[in-house]
XYZ file of N, CA, C and O in Angstrom:
848
model
N 28.219 -54.130 9.015
C 28.880 -54.927 10.379
C 29.591 -53.600 10.910
O 28.885 -52.035 10.112
N 29.125 -53.391 11.604
C 29.000 -52.308 12.732
C 30.204 -52.632 14.111
O 30.174 -53.378 14.626
N 31.131 -51.913 14.127
C 32.127 -52.482 15.512
C 32.202 -50.278 16.240
O 33.160 -49.922 15.705
N 32.222 -51.750 17.511
C 32.298 -49.861 18.999
C 33.694 -49.995 18.872
O 34.667 -50.567 19.668
N 34.312 -49.068 18.837
C 36.003 -48.865 19.396
C 35.639 -47.738 20.510
O 34.808 -46.932 20.422
N 37.501 -47.656 21.577
C 36.632 -46.940 22.513
C 38.235 -46.245 21.793
O 39.443 -46.257 22.026
N 37.660 -44.520 22.470
C 39.177 -43.720 21.981
C 39.408 -43.212 23.414
O 38.127 -41.891 23.203
N 40.531 -42.991 23.473
C 40.275 -42.333 25.359
C 41.255 -40.627 25.087
O 41.985 -40.966 23.278
N 40.781 -39.635 25.513
C 41.481 -38.456 24.795
C 41.251 -37.463 26.081
O 40.735 -37.899 26.864
N 41.750 -36.425 26.328
C 42.374 -35.488 27.415
C 41.408 -34.108 26.417
O 41.154 -33.838 25.564
N 41.224 -33.891 27.562
C 39.880 -32.704 27.613
C 39.582 -31.697 28.477
O 39.496 -32.213 29.920
N 39.867 -30.569 28.781
C 39.764 -29.648 29.385
C 40.376 -30.026 30.922
O 40.199 -30.249 32.339
N 41.675 -30.670 30.664
C 42.363 -31.363 32.024
C 42.298 -32.633 32.284
O 42.107 -33.039 33.136
N 41.273 -33.569 32.052
C 40.478 -33.945 33.010
C 40.473 -35.728 31.413
O 40.463 -35.148 30.532
N 40.460 -36.909 31.937
C 41.039 -37.509 30.436
C 39.528 -39.271 30.934
O 38.836 -38.693 32.054
N 39.295 -38.859 29.696
C 37.583 -39.487 29.689
C 37.450 -39.882 28.400
O 38.588 -39.608 27.066
N 36.706 -41.855 28.638
C 36.884 -41.953 26.993
C 35.407 -41.366 26.328
O 34.217 -41.028 26.480
N 35.933 -41.703 24.645
C 34.691 -41.153 23.679
C 34.461 -42.366 22.398
O 35.359 -43.112 22.132
N 33.283 -42.653 23.043
C 33.167 -43.578 22.274
C 32.552 -43.310 20.476
O 32.249 -41.861 20.256
N 32.713 -44.234 19.791
C 33.449 -43.703 17.892
C 32.575 -44.839 17.669
O 32.884 -46.554 18.538
N 31.794 -44.824 16.603
C 31.523 -46.061 16.360
C 32.013 -45.950 14.781
O 32.593 -44.877 13.941
N 32.765 -47.539 14.066
C 33.317 -47.559 12.463
C 32.157 -48.418 12.218
O 32.338 -49.263 12.542
N 31.683 -47.771 11.286
C 31.218 -48.566 10.632
C 30.363 -48.619 8.510
O 32.017 -48.332 8.567
N 30.393 -49.684 8.502
C 31.431 -50.093 7.276
C 29.870 -50.354 6.134
O 28.846 -51.147 6.987
N 29.709 -49.545 5.020
C 28.353 -50.584 4.351
C 29.105 -50.262 2.783
O 30.071 -49.418 2.531
N 28.774 -51.591 2.269
C 29.096 -50.900 0.863
C 29.083 -49.351 -0.247
O 27.840 -49.311 0.562
N 29.152 -49.329 -1.029
C 29.490 -47.712 -0.754
C 28.042 -47.173 -1.150
O 27.678 -46.530 -0.991
N 27.895 -48.340 -1.960
C 26.544 -47.609 -3.381
C 24.782 -47.778 -1.966
O 23.738 -46.665 -1.888
N 25.682 -48.425 -0.767
C 24.096 -48.203 0.590
C 24.767 -47.539 1.374
O 23.872 -47.400 2.235
N 25.740 -46.870 1.270
C 26.166 -45.661 2.480
C 24.896 -44.711 2.386
O 24.059 -44.277 1.608
N 23.935 -44.843 3.752
C 22.900 -43.797 3.977
C 23.121 -42.677 3.260
O 24.536 -42.356 3.629
N 22.845 -41.710 3.031
C 23.079 -40.858 2.242
C 23.501 -38.929 3.495
O 24.481 -38.118 2.562
N 22.700 -38.976 4.334
C 23.583 -38.453 5.204
C 24.965 -38.246 5.651
O 25.587 -37.374 5.622
N 25.443 -39.637 5.618
C 27.215 -39.867 5.444
C 27.749 -39.512 4.257
O 28.747 -39.442 4.655
N 26.858 -40.365 3.463
C 27.757 -40.309 1.937
C 27.293 -38.477 2.208
O 28.642 -37.587 1.548
N 26.865 -38.137 2.137
C 27.071 -35.627 2.842
C 28.497 -35.221 2.714
O 28.991 -34.999 2.740
N 28.310 -35.917 3.808
C 29.433 -36.208 4.695
C 30.313 -36.002 4.501
O 32.004 -35.625 4.817
N 30.718 -37.357 4.091
C 32.079 -38.029 3.139
C 32.370 -37.238 2.574
O 34.100 -36.882 2.082
N 31.128 -36.668 1.448
C 31.549 -35.680 0.039
C 32.109 -34.777 0.724
O 33.196 -34.374 0.003
N 31.428 -34.067 2.001
C 31.938 -32.429 2.350
C 33.768 -32.754 2.934
O 34.823 -32.017 2.285
N 33.996 -33.510 3.763
C 35.250 -34.191 4.188
C 36.015 -34.194 2.809
O 37.725 -33.597 2.591
N 35.981 -35.272 1.448
C 36.646 -35.488 0.802
C 36.991 -33.805 0.082
O 38.589 -33.813 -0.407
N 35.453 -33.097 -0.338
C 36.606 -31.966 -0.425
C 36.815 -30.533 -0.201
O 38.298 -30.621 -0.578
N 37.495 -31.063 1.451
C 38.172 -30.267 1.647
C 39.640 -30.957 1.768
O 40.719 -30.157 0.948
N 39.901 -31.986 1.752
C 41.461 -32.747 0.976
C 41.665 -32.495 -0.967
O 42.666 -32.685 -1.260
N 40.516 -33.059 -1.481
C 40.733 -32.629 -3.413
C 39.760 -31.942 -3.700
O 38.833 -32.767 -3.923
N 39.535 -30.934 -3.608
C 38.577 -29.946 -3.994
C 37.971 -30.242 -5.771
O 38.886 -30.129 -6.699
N 36.510 -30.463 -6.176
C 36.485 -30.917 -7.811
C 35.858 -29.909 -8.245
O 35.897 -29.092 -7.190
N 35.941 -30.415 -9.264
C 35.073 -29.153 -10.299
C 33.329 -28.993 -10.210
O 32.673 -27.987 -9.836
N 33.654 -30.565 -9.596
C 31.573 -29.966 -8.979
C 31.709 -29.847 -7.399
O 30.621 -29.189 -7.545
N 32.536 -29.949 -6.820
C 32.829 -28.875 -5.402
C 31.877 -29.648 -4.751
O 30.968 -31.357 -5.323
N 31.321 -30.049 -3.075
C 30.643 -30.812 -2.122
C 28.860 -31.078 -2.851
O 27.737 -31.733 -2.392
N 28.717 -30.381 -3.719
C 26.099 -30.007 -4.623
C 26.952 -31.285 -5.273
O 26.074 -31.327 -5.589
N 27.231 -32.216 -5.811
C 27.589 -33.092 -6.606
C 26.266 -33.909 -6.332
O 26.608 -34.049 -4.844
N 25.252 -34.994 -7.056
C 24.268 -35.653 -6.972
C 25.275 -36.658 -5.527
O 25.967 -37.690 -5.959
N 24.496 -36.790 -4.164
C 25.241 -38.312 -3.421
C 24.956 -38.970 -3.790
O 25.571 -40.234 -3.171
N 24.848 -39.285 -4.944
C 24.472 -40.867 -5.491
C 25.962 -41.063 -6.666
O 24.829 -42.378 -7.118
N 25.917 -39.993 -6.893
C 27.294 -39.606 -8.121
C 27.994 -41.312 -7.107
O 28.959 -40.713 -6.424
N 28.473 -42.016 -8.044
C 30.020 -43.107 -7.157
C 31.068 -42.559 -6.957
O 31.420 -42.186 -8.280
N 31.794 -42.662 -6.506
C 33.050 -42.803 -6.752
C 33.737 -43.865 -7.144
O 35.236 -43.001 -7.525
N 33.611 -44.613 -6.944
C 34.685 -46.111 -7.448
C 33.933 -46.881 -8.605
O 32.540 -46.884 -8.523
N 34.593 -47.209 -9.380
C 34.478 -48.605 -10.332
C 33.465 -49.528 -9.328
O 34.370 -50.234 -8.875
N 32.518 -49.673 -9.359
C 31.351 -50.785 -8.996
C 31.802 -52.555 -8.643
O 31.843 -52.963 -8.496
N 32.881 -52.860 -9.685
C 33.005 -53.489 -10.703
C 34.560 -53.802 -9.718
O 34.502 -54.926 -9.470
N 34.924 -53.209 -8.301
C 36.067 -52.890 -7.482
C 34.996 -52.706 -5.911
O 35.887 -53.196 -5.371
N 33.913 -53.005 -6.236
C 32.649 -54.018 -5.077
C 33.433 -53.125 -3.707
O 33.991 -53.158 -2.515
N 33.118 -51.517 -3.568
C 33.784 -50.133 -3.318
C 33.074 -50.256 -1.460
O 32.387 -51.063 -1.861
N 33.839 -51.032 -0.698
C 33.301 -51.278 0.761
C 33.717 -49.677 1.478
O 34.663 -49.289 1.287
N 32.573 -49.061 1.724
C 32.861 -47.099 1.885
C 33.155 -47.831 4.286
O 32.483 -48.340 4.732
N 34.611 -47.443 4.546
C 34.004 -47.634 6.174
C 34.218 -46.281 6.890
O 35.462 -45.664 5.987
N 33.634 -45.842 7.743
C 33.003 -44.321 7.878
C 33.667 -44.095 9.699
O 33.539 -45.594 10.376
N 34.690 -43.702 10.642
C 34.498 -43.324 11.878
C 33.458 -42.536 12.158
O 33.626 -41.293 11.352
N 33.024 -42.374 13.003
C 31.489 -41.534 13.283
C 31.358 -41.599 14.306
O 31.385 -42.669 15.260
N 31.017 -40.137 15.215
C 30.982 -39.624 16.152
C 29.314 -39.527 16.427
O 29.457 -38.364 16.040
N 28.528 -39.848 17.239
C 26.389 -39.379 17.552
C 27.006 -38.419 15.883
O 26.369 -37.298 15.896
N 26.372 -38.707 14.403
C 26.089 -38.646 13.270
C 26.990 -38.359 12.464
O 27.110 -38.126 11.663
N 28.388 -37.692 13.219
C 29.020 -36.794 12.635
C 30.905 -37.714 11.912
O 30.738 -38.968 12.977
N 30.586 -37.668 10.740
C 32.300 -38.411 10.149
C 33.255 -38.020 10.827
O 33.320 -36.365 9.677
N 34.216 -38.598 11.110
C 35.732 -37.535 11.339
C 36.463 -38.277 10.621
O 36.895 -37.613 9.511
N 35.997 -39.500 9.738
C 36.840 -39.804 9.596
C 36.100 -41.531 8.443
O 35.570 -41.663 8.606
N 37.052 -40.796 7.380
C 36.642 -42.537 5.982
C 37.452 -42.659 5.250
O 38.855 -42.153 5.223
N 37.095 -43.464 4.260
C 37.969 -44.648 3.279
C 37.390 -45.557 3.063
O 36.235 -46.006 3.549
N 37.443 -46.154 2.050
C 37.363 -47.067 0.910
C 38.003 -48.574 0.717
O 38.847 -47.901 0.884
N 37.826 -49.635 0.747
C 38.525 -50.538 0.470
C 38.125 -50.655 -0.730
O 36.798 -51.256 -1.093
N 39.248 -51.556 -2.105
C 38.803 -51.679 -3.169
C 39.437 -52.983 -3.343
O 40.202 -53.676 -2.339
N 37.875 -53.825 -4.074
C 39.323 -55.206 -3.938
C 39.101 -55.465 -5.507
O 38.002 -55.387 -6.469
N 40.229 -56.694 -5.895
C 40.047 -56.954 -7.134
C 41.261 -58.777 -7.023
O 42.151 -58.884 -6.738
N 40.566 -59.499 -8.404
C 41.707 -60.704 -8.795
C 42.811 -59.884 -9.149
O 42.595 -59.208 -10.510
N 43.814 -59.858 -8.836
C 45.211 -60.012 -9.784
C 45.610 -61.576 -10.279
O 45.572 -62.185 -9.292
N 47.118 -61.344 -11.476
C 47.396 -62.071 -11.470
C 49.248 -62.091 -11.434
O 49.071 -60.127 -12.129
N 49.971 -62.459 -10.886
C 51.354 -61.787 -10.391
C 52.178 -62.786 -9.877
O 51.612 -64.518 -10.089
N 53.286 -63.275 -10.902
C 54.255 -63.776 -11.607
C 53.799 -65.792 -11.871
O 53.402 -66.509 -11.588
N 52.195 -65.627 -12.813
C 51.886 -66.559 -12.828
C 51.120 -67.376 -11.607
O 50.095 -68.253 -12.078
N 50.466 -66.356 -10.442
C 49.624 -66.841 -9.545
C 49.015 -65.756 -9.621
O 48.487 -65.063 -10.040
N 47.475 -66.584 -9.216
C 46.050 -65.150 -9.020
C 45.828 -65.324 -7.051
O 45.494 -66.333 -7.067
N 45.625 -64.082 -7.050
C 45.955 -64.047 -5.664
C 44.215 -63.049 -5.530
O 43.829 -62.172 -6.910
N 43.756 -63.302 -4.565
C 42.845 -61.966 -3.759
C 43.326 -60.859 -3.787
O 44.262 -60.525 -2.009
N 42.994 -59.496 -3.417
C 43.888 -58.611 -3.645
C 42.935 -57.387 -2.539
O 41.155 -57.035 -3.407
N 43.754 -56.847 -2.130
C 42.227 -55.111 -1.763
C 43.558 -53.740 -1.074
O 44.046 -54.114 -0.960
N 42.921 -52.765 -1.759
C 43.090 -51.318 -1.525
C 42.587 -50.445 -1.479
O 41.620 -50.718 -0.544
N 43.297 -50.193 -0.231
C 42.636 -48.083 0.768
C 42.642 -47.541 -0.443
O 43.373 -46.850 -1.629
N 41.879 -46.684 -0.587
C 41.152 -45.763 -0.870
C 40.983 -44.351 -0.712
O 39.757 -44.699 -0.171
N 40.863 -43.237 -0.743
C 40.129 -41.846 -0.352
C 40.208 -42.137 1.322
O 39.590 -41.960 1.543
N 41.672 -42.867 1.594
C 41.255 -42.294 3.199
C 42.034 -40.271 3.751
O 42.590 -40.246 3.124
N 40.389 -40.285 4.194
C 40.799 -39.149 4.288
C 39.925 -38.765 6.376
O 39.522 -39.351 6.844
N 40.724 -37.472 6.425
C 39.538 -37.613 7.628
C 39.253 -35.424 7.696
O 39.979 -34.649 6.981
N 38.525 -35.550 8.255
C 38.566 -33.608 8.294
C 39.031 -33.030 9.466
O 39.993 -33.405 9.958
N 38.949 -31.654 9.143
C 40.071 -31.108 9.055
C 39.873 -30.691 10.503
O 41.294 -30.480 11.638
N 38.677 -30.597 11.102
C 38.339 -30.580 12.739
C 39.221 -31.496 13.478
O 38.981 -31.851 14.495
N 38.570 -32.512 12.954
C 39.406 -33.920 13.459
C 40.614 -34.258 13.757
O 41.187 -35.917 14.090
N 41.846 -33.744 12.897
C 42.666 -33.535 12.972
C 44.002 -34.442 13.930
O 43.504 -33.302 14.964
N 44.703 -34.894 14.240
C 45.266 -34.764 15.199
C 44.968 -35.269 16.271
O 46.075 -35.553 17.069
N 43.853 -36.550 16.002
C 43.272 -37.099 17.392
C 43.515 -38.645 16.848
O 42.930 -39.124 18.029
N 44.259 -39.244 16.207
C 44.801 -40.469 16.321
C 43.249 -41.866 15.197
O 43.421 -42.914 15.111
N 42.461 -40.634 14.468
C 40.735 -41.061 14.533
C 41.691 -41.683 12.965
O 40.904 -42.838 12.407
N 42.106 -41.286 11.930
C 42.525 -41.682 10.733
C 43.055 -43.352 10.968
O 43.103 -43.396 10.570
N 43.739 -43.115 11.920
C 44.913 -44.553 11.949
C 44.301 -45.645 12.676
O 43.729 -46.681 12.610
N 43.380 -44.848 13.843
C 42.152 -45.959 13.682
C 41.122 -46.849 13.209
O 41.358 -47.888 13.059
N 40.643 -45.712 11.535
C 40.288 -46.296 10.675
C 41.367 -47.435 10.110
O 41.162 -47.950 9.510
N 42.613 -47.227 9.598
C 42.753 -47.625 8.223
C 44.097 -48.982 9.244
O 43.671 -49.643 8.600
N 43.995 -49.027 10.167
C 43.910 -49.740 11.298
C 43.068 -50.864 11.248
O 42.807 -52.474 10.993
N 42.157 -51.059 11.745
C 40.909 -51.204 10.871
C 40.347 -52.075 9.740
O 39.922 -53.210 9.573
N 40.561 -51.161 8.728
C 40.438 -51.425 7.372
C 41.416 -53.005 7.410
O 41.182 -53.448 6.864
N 42.692 -52.323 8.172
C 43.144 -53.726 7.585
C 42.734 -55.356 7.944
O 42.417 -56.149 7.878
N 42.683 -55.128 9.913
C 41.737 -55.848 9.999
C 40.378 -56.780 9.272
O 40.093 -57.950 9.134
N 39.702 -55.641 8.856
C 38.670 -56.080 7.621
C 38.960 -56.952 6.490
O 38.759 -57.553 6.180
N 39.981 -56.083 5.775
C 40.302 -56.471 5.016
C 41.176 -58.974 5.268
O 40.980 -59.637 4.097
N 41.855 -58.846 6.523
C 42.636 -60.479 7.006
C 41.058 -60.130 7.563
O 40.894 -62.331 6.973
N 39.540 -60.377 7.858
C 38.372 -60.879 8.429
C 38.045 -61.150 6.341
O 37.256 -62.572 6.446
N 38.053 -60.849 5.452
C 38.142 -60.625 4.428
C 38.599 -62.088 3.565
O 37.560 -62.579 2.447
N 39.092 -61.988 4.495
C 40.149 -63.953 3.886
C 41.366 -63.146 2.517
O 41.260 -64.003 1.466
N 41.262 -62.464 2.001
C 42.464 -61.614 1.256
C 43.249 -62.180 1.666
O 44.036 -62.694 2.659
N 44.590 -62.143 0.283
C 45.912 -62.846 0.094
C 46.964 -62.195 0.160
O 47.499 -61.730 1.319
N 46.049 -60.359 0.506
C 47.596 -59.389 0.560
C 46.517 -57.541 0.704
O 45.418 -57.936 0.116
N 46.485 -57.441 1.222
C 46.584 -56.270 0.069
C 46.918 -55.128 -0.155
O 49.059 -55.068 0.423
N 47.107 -53.769 -0.896
C 48.308 -53.352 -1.912
C 48.028 -51.921 -2.218
O 46.375 -52.028 -2.335
N 48.484 -51.093 -1.991
C 48.332 -49.924 -2.430
C 49.442 -48.711 -2.498
O 49.891 -49.002 -1.777
N 48.983 -47.496 -3.265
C 50.080 -46.426 -3.113
C 50.082 -45.217 -1.894
O 49.147 -44.906 -1.330
N 51.337 -44.111 -1.580
C 50.619 -43.202 -0.762
C 51.881 -42.161 -1.277
O 52.860 -42.863 -1.707
N 51.433 -40.826 -0.951
C 52.803 -39.973 -1.447
C 53.823 -40.358 -0.059
O 53.711 -40.621 1.088
N 55.098 -40.571 -0.735
C 56.699 -41.001 0.052
C 56.095 -40.361 1.387
O 55.928 -40.945 2.520
N 55.692 -38.816 1.914
C 56.211 -38.357 2.979
C 54.419 -39.179 4.277
O 54.960 -38.590 4.961
N 53.768 -39.764 3.674
C 53.122 -40.675 4.377
C 53.251 -41.751 4.744
O 52.266 -43.073 6.129
N 54.414 -42.243 4.334
C 54.846 -44.138 4.479
C 54.759 -44.420 6.150
O 54.187 -45.334 6.498
N 55.761 -43.280 6.770
C 55.206 -43.633 8.200
C 53.800 -43.637 8.822
O 53.857 -44.557 9.836
N 52.959 -43.016 8.560
C 51.149 -43.145 9.004
C 50.803 -44.057 8.793
O 50.409 -45.035 9.974
N 51.266 -45.144 7.517
C 50.213 -45.936 7.008
C 51.263 -47.438 8.382
O 50.981 -48.313 8.556
N 52.659 -47.149 8.219
C 53.691 -48.139 9.239
C 52.865 -47.869 10.344
O 53.042 -49.093 10.977
N 52.091 -46.627 10.880
C 51.908 -46.868 12.493
C 50.147 -47.410 12.371
O 50.243 -47.783 13.171
N 49.882 -48.004 11.407
C 49.143 -48.439 11.250
C 48.814 -49.771 10.735
O 47.983 -50.780 10.829
N 50.268 -50.504 10.764
C 50.555 -51.445 10.366
C 50.986 -52.186 9.494
O 51.399 -53.577 8.910
N 51.174 -51.450 8.256
C 51.360 -51.772 6.641
C 52.708 -50.908 6.625
O 53.312 -50.966 7.662
N 53.349 -52.185 6.148
C 54.876 -52.133 5.832
C 55.027 -51.261 3.675
O 54.340 -52.111 3.125
N 56.192 -51.214 4.018
C 57.045 -50.843 2.939
C 56.888 -52.315 1.908
O 57.862 -52.811 1.875
N 56.837 -52.141 0.327
C 56.929 -53.411 -0.597
C 58.232 -52.873 -1.197
O 58.198 -51.403 -1.671
N 59.285 -53.227 -0.515
C 60.809 -52.801 -1.832
C 60.516 -52.906 -2.564
O 60.860 -53.663 -3.369
N 60.743 -51.730 -3.778
C 61.192 -51.982 -4.760
C 59.870 -51.873 -5.911
O 59.818 -51.966 -6.732
N 58.770 -52.181 -5.485
C 57.809 -51.957 -6.166
C 56.752 -51.429 -6.885
O 56.506 -50.097 -5.933
N 56.613 -51.381 -7.662
C 55.553 -50.825 -8.608
C 53.744 -50.538 -9.544
O 53.905 -52.188 -9.651
N 52.819 -50.334 -8.958
C 51.321 -51.019 -8.693
C 51.506 -49.901 -10.666
O 51.959 -49.365 -10.416
N 50.588 -51.373 -11.632
C 50.878 -50.517 -12.956
C 48.852 -50.683 -12.747
O 48.401 -51.423 -12.314
N 48.621 -49.223 -12.872
C 47.395 -49.082 -12.625
C 46.527 -48.758 -14.381
O 47.852 -48.835 -15.422
N 45.404 -48.311 -13.949
C 45.036 -47.729 -15.546
C 44.176 -48.863 -15.608
O 44.380 -50.454 -15.561
N 44.832 -49.338 -17.415
C 44.132 -50.400 -18.020
C 45.519 -51.107 -18.888
O 46.394 -50.463 -19.290
N 45.488 -52.289 -19.155
C 46.778 -52.560 -20.626
C 46.327 -51.199 -21.238
O 48.179 -51.942 -21.991
N 45.853 -51.578 -22.104
C 46.254 -51.047 -21.873
C 45.780 -48.919 -22.685
O 46.776 -48.356 -23.848
N 45.991 -48.658 -21.259
C 45.938 -47.641 -21.060
C 46.956 -47.316 -19.194
O 45.707 -46.944 -18.643
N 48.026 -47.759 -19.612
C 48.482 -47.921 -17.856
C 49.072 -46.437 -17.552
O 48.936 -45.910 -17.670
N 49.047 -47.824 -15.861
C 49.098 -45.299 -15.199
C 49.612 -46.222 -13.972
O 49.723 -46.183 -13.097
N 51.724 -45.716 -13.987
C 52.464 -46.356 -13.296
C 53.454 -45.631 -12.101
O 52.076 -44.708 -12.392
N 52.954 -45.730 -10.553
C 52.804 -45.954 -9.567
C 54.717 -44.853 -10.092
O 54.981 -44.355 -9.257
N 55.127 -45.078 -10.870
C 56.855 -44.194 -10.652
C 57.025 -43.620 -11.941
O 57.751 -43.283 -12.504
N 55.404 -42.637 -12.524
C 55.655 -42.090 -13.518
C 56.480 -40.370 -12.966
O 55.655 -40.114 -12.337
N 56.728 -40.392 -14.200
C 57.450 -38.459 -13.676
C 55.996 -37.401 -12.822
O 55.445 -37.723 -13.569
N 56.942 -37.589 -11.856
C 55.727 -36.025 -11.360
C 55.465 -36.954 -9.974
O 54.698 -36.282 -9.265
N 55.383 -37.992 -9.861
C 55.637 -39.030 -8.984
C 55.637 -39.280 -8.099
O 57.577 -40.207 -8.059
N 55.658 -39.342 -6.075
C 56.809 -39.797 -5.199
C 55.781 -40.571 -4.515
O 55.384 -40.083 -3.004
N 55.890 -41.700 -5.468
C 54.837 -43.231 -4.078
C 55.913 -43.874 -3.753
O 56.847 -44.295 -4.790
N 54.662 -44.916 -2.551
C 55.760 -45.968 -2.674
C 54.688 -47.277 -1.873
O 54.177 -46.582 -2.354
N 55.298 -48.324 -2.286
C 54.061 -48.745 -2.523
C 53.921 -49.988 -0.795
O 55.116 -49.968 -0.476
N 52.593 -49.586 -0.383
C 52.386 -50.345 0.809
C 51.511 -51.574 0.775
O 50.777 -51.683 -0.254
N 52.001 -52.288 1.828
C 51.272 -53.921 1.351
C 50.717 -54.515 2.924
O 52.024 -54.489 3.770
N 50.224 -55.876 2.677
C 50.963 -56.334 3.623
C 50.037 -57.765 2.808
O 49.053 -57.580 2.469
N 50.808 -59.425 4.008
C 49.547 -60.148 3.692
C 49.347 -60.760 3.444
O 49.993 -61.897 5.052
N 48.360 -61.239 4.062
C 47.334 -62.254 4.905
C 47.550 -64.010 4.644
O 47.551 -63.975 5.890
N 47.791 -64.242 3.967
C 46.852 -66.040 4.015
C 48.639 -66.182 3.731
O 49.357 -65.648 2.842
N 47.954 -67.766 3.695
C 49.003 -69.129 4.184
C 50.355 -68.500 2.418
O 51.091 -67.847 1.925
N 49.079 -68.322 0.981
C 49.524 -68.154 -0.103
C 50.082 -67.060 -0.951
O 50.442 -67.087 -0.951
N 50.166 -66.126 -0.375
C 50.232 -64.277 0.259
C 51.143 -64.633 0.786
O 52.621 -63.570 -0.532
N 51.486 -65.255 1.704
C 52.951 -65.012 2.370
C 53.806 -65.832 1.928
O 55.351 -65.155 1.315
N 54.015 -66.814 0.937
C 54.182 -67.152 0.123
C 55.085 -66.893 -0.975
O 56.352 -66.740 -1.511
N 54.023 -66.147 -1.513
C 54.443 -65.215 -2.605
C 55.437 -64.042 -2.463
O 55.202 -63.146 -3.006
N 55.269 -63.806 -0.795
C 55.211 -62.244 -0.780
C 56.795 -61.191 -1.599
O 57.115 -60.271 -1.963
N 57.944 -62.657 -1.760
C 59.066 -61.995 -2.084
C 58.971 -61.823 -3.742
O 59.871 -61.131 -3.987
N 57.877 -62.317 -4.248
C 58.505 -62.333 -5.809
C 57.411 -60.643 -6.044
O 57.006 -60.009 -7.308
N 56.573 -59.976 -5.380
C 55.568 -59.150 -5.439
C 57.006 -57.888 -5.159
O 57.514 -56.791 -4.973
N 57.840 -57.978 -4.561
C 58.945 -56.797 -3.919
C 60.522 -56.555 -5.527
O 60.086 -57.817 -6.189
N 60.477 -55.766 -5.618
C 61.397 -55.028 -6.925
C 60.821 -55.795 -7.856
O 61.180 -56.102 -9.366
N 59.591 -55.277 -7.909
C 58.221 -56.055 -9.190
C 57.395 -54.852 -9.968
O 57.553 -53.941 -9.705
N 56.350 -55.089 -10.910
C 56.339 -53.607 -11.628
C 55.028 -54.521 -11.174
O 54.526 -56.487 -11.639
N 54.007 -53.929 -10.797
C 52.601 -54.753 -10.536
C 51.492 -54.583 -10.978
O 51.484 -53.942 -11.068
N 50.820 -55.642 -12.381
C 50.200 -55.308 -12.435
C 48.590 -55.125 -11.639
O 48.446 -56.168 -12.617
N 48.629 -54.408 -11.851
C 46.983 -54.274 -10.913
C 45.880 -53.816 -11.701
O 44.904 -54.547 -11.298
N 45.892 -53.286 -12.778
C 44.599 -52.590 -13.282
C 43.180 -52.292 -13.551
O 42.817 -53.335 -13.989
N 42.795 -51.184 -12.327
C 42.085 -50.590 -11.830
C 40.906 -50.659 -12.393
O 39.945 -50.309 -12.113
N 41.520 -49.929 -13.963
C 39.996 -49.640 -14.668
C 40.802 -47.691 -15.085
O 41.293 -47.607 -14.002
N 39.867 -47.030 -15.474
C 40.198 -45.926 -15.616
C 39.767 -45.454 -14.796
O 39.862 -43.779 -14.367
N 38.444 -45.274 -13.498
C 38.247 -44.528 -12.659
C 38.787 -45.167 -11.469
O 39.197 -43.312 -11.213
N 39.626 -45.756 -11.040
C 40.122 -45.788 -9.907
C 41.826 -46.309 -9.857
O 42.366 -47.175 -10.001
N 42.359 -45.436 -10.799
C 43.239 -45.960 -11.284
C 44.886 -46.387 -11.099
O 45.309 -46.882 -11.448
N 44.228 -46.258 -9.614
C 45.776 -46.479 -8.600
C 45.336 -46.784 -7.647
O 46.075 -47.107 -6.375
N 43.458 -46.634 -7.131
C 42.914 -47.018 -5.862
C 44.055 -46.648 -5.141
O 43.272 -46.492 -3.823
């Protein structure tokens, strides 16, 4: 799916429109040249031992979570990227289809221009279009206002339990300062919204994407 968005920006004292594309692909099907750029941007934010030279076909996420990559691109250059992960969860005795944001990042050269917000907003709209019951993810507390500006809301008192049932990875563990962001899309999700507040939500996305 390709979505064209228009972003107005000021340049040399003149206002003009810059056309950017939001491209989405299953992670494994993302074109190699774009994946290389995404890897470089991720390394800017979260340097790894392998660095940007790791094989481009190395998956970032557990394939069982059906990762969908969304990229904001201008003339072949990736300006921002994120992934949506999907999983069915059971909460308060009911089953829900859930999605979450992961690896949200904007290149250093493109920060401060609203590209990240544009992409996060588009990802929320994509989750709605996918027919999900709800979206859930954690973020560092200083980023709360950023996600709120893109349509997400804090889920009061909620803790996501990542990892696996055998090796849980809760978002309120010592040293973490996370908040849980959410939105409830379907009628079933909205009806159950109160049950998610002030609760421990068993996400269990696995050992690779511990808190997605």
